[in-house]
CSV table of C-alpha atoms in Angstrom, one decimal:
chain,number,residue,atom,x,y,z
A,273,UNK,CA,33.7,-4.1,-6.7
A,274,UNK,CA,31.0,-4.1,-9.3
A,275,UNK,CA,29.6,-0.7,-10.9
A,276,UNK,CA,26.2,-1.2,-8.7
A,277,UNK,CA,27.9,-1.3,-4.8
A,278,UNK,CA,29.6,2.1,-5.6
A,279,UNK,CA,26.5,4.0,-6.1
A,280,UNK,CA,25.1,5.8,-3.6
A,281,UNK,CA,22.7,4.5,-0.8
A,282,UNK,CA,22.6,1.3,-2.7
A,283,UNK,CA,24.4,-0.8,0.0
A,284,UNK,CA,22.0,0.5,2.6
A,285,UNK,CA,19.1,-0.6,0.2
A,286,UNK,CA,20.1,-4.4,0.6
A,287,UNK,CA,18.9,-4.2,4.3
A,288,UNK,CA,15.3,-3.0,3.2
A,289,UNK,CA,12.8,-5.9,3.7
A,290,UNK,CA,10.1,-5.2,1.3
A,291,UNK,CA,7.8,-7.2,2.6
A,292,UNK,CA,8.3,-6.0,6.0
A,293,UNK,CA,7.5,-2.7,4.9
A,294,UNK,CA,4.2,-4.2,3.1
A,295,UNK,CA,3.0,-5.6,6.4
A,296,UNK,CA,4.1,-2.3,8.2
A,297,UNK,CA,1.9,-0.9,5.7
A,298,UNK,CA,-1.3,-2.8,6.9
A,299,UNK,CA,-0.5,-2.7,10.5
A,300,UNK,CA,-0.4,1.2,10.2
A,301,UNK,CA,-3.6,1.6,7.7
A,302,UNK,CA,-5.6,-0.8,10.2
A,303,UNK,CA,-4.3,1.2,13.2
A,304,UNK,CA,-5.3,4.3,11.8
A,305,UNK,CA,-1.8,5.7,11.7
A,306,UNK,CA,-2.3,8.0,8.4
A,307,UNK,CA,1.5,10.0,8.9
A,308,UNK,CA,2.8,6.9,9.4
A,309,UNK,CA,1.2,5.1,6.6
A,310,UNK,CA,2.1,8.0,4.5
A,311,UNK,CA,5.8,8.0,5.2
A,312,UNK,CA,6.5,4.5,3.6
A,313,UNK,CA,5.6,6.0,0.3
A,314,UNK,CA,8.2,8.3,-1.5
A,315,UNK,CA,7.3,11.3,-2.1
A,316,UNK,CA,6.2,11.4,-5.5
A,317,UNK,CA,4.3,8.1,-5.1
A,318,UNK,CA,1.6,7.1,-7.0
A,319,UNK,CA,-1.7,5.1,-5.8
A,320,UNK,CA,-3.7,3.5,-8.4
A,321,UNK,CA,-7.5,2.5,-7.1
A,322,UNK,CA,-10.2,1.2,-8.6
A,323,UNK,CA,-12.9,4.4,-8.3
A,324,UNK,CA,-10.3,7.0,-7.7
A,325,UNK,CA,-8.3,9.5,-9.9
A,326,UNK,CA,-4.5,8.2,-9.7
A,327,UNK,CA,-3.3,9.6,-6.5
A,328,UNK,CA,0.3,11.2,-6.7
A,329,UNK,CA,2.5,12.1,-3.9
A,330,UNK,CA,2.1,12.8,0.3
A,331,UNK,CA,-0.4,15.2,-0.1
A,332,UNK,CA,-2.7,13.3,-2.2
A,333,UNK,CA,-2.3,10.0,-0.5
A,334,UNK,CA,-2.7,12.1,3.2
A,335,UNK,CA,-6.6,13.5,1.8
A,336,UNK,CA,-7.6,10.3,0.6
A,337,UNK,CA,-7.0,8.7,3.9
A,338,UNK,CA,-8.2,11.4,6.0
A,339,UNK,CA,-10.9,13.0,3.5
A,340,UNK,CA,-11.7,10.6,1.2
A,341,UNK,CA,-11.1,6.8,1.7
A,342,UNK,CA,-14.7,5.0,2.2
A,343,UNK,CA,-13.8,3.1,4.5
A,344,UNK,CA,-14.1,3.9,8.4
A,345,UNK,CA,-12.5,1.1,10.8
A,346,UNK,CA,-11.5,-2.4,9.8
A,347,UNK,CA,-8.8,-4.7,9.4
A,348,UNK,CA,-6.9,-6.5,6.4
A,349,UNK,CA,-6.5,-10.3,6.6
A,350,UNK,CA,-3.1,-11.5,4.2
A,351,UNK,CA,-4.1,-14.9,3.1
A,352,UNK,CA,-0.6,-14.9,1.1
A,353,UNK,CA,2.3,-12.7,0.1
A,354,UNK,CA,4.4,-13.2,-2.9
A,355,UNK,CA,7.8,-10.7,-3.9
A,356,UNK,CA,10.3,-10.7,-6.6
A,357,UNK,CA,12.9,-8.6,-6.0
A,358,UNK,CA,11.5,-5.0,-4.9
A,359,UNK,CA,8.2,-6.1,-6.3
A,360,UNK,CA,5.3,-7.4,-3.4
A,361,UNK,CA,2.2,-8.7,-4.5
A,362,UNK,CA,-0.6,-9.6,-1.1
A,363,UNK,CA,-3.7,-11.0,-1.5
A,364,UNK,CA,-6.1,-10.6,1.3
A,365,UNK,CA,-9.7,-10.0,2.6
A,366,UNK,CA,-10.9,-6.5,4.5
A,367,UNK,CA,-13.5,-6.7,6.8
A,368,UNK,CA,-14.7,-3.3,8.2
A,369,UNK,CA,-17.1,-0.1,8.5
A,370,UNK,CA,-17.5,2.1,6.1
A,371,UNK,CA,-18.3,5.9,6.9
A,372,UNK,CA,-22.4,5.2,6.4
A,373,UNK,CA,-22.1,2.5,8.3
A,374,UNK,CA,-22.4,-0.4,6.0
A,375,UNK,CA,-20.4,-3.5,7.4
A,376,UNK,CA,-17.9,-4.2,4.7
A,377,UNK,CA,-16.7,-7.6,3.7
A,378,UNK,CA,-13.9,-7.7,0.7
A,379,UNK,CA,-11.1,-10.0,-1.5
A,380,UNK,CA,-8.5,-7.9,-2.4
A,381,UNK,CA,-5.2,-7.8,-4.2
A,382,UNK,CA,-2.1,-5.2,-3.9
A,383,UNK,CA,0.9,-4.5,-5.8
A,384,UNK,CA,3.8,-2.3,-4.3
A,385,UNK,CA,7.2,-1.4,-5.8
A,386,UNK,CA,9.5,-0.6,-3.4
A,387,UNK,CA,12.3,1.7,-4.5
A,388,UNK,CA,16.3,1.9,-3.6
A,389,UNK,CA,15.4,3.5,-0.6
A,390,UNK,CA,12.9,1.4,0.9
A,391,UNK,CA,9.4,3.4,0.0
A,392,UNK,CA,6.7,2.4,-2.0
A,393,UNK,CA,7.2,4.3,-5.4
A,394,UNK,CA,3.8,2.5,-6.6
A,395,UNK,CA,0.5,1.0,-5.3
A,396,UNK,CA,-1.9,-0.6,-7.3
A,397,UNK,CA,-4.9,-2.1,-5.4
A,398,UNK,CA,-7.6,-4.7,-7.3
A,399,UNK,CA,-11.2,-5.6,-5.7
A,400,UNK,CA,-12.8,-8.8,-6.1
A,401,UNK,CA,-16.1,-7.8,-7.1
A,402,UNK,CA,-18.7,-8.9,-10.1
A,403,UNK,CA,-19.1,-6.9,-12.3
A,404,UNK,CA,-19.3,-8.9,-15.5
């Protein structure tokens, strides 16, 4: 038996579908499902956004959602999904409210790493915007 199937929870990590969980992940955000959301991060998480202070752990991620996220109602379209490993990279478009009411229309691209135990341990979200 090699070094790695003797450590801890390991084995069990071979049965986490990382992209699974990444689709999970906009199937619950869309939905509006914030402790669900939430629970597919680990617990000291960290959200990087363009805009936004890094956001670090349950609590933080939680506020932003609920408190401070922009965005009201809408839904994320994944035009393609690429992973290495525990690494998932999506690119997509968002088309939604925000809380003033502006209709929202939006290229994106997300980065996830997904740790040993199956929960996003980093998210890193890019806009296509001009800006330059």
């Amino acid at each position: 038996m090699s070094q790695l199937t003797n450590e801890p929870g390991l084995e069990e990590s071979a049965h986490i579908d990382p992209v699974s969980a990444v689709r999970t992940y906009y199937r619950l955000v869309d939905s509006g499902d914030v402790p669900g959301l939430v629970r597919l991060f680990a617990p000291d998480a960290e959200y990087h956004r363009p805009g936004y202070t890094k956001l670090t752990g349950h609590a933080e991620l939680e506020r932003f959602y609920r408190e401070k996220r922009v965005i009201a109602d809408g839904t994320h379209r994944l035009s393609k999904i690429v992973s290495q490993g525990r690494d998932v990279a999506v690119h997509g478009t968002f088309e939604g409210v925000l809380h003033d009411g502006t209709k929202t229309s939006v290229r994106f691209a997300d980065f996830f790493s997904v740790n040993t135990a199956g929960a996003f341990s980093v998210r890193q979200t890019f806009f296509y915007a001009p800006l330059v």
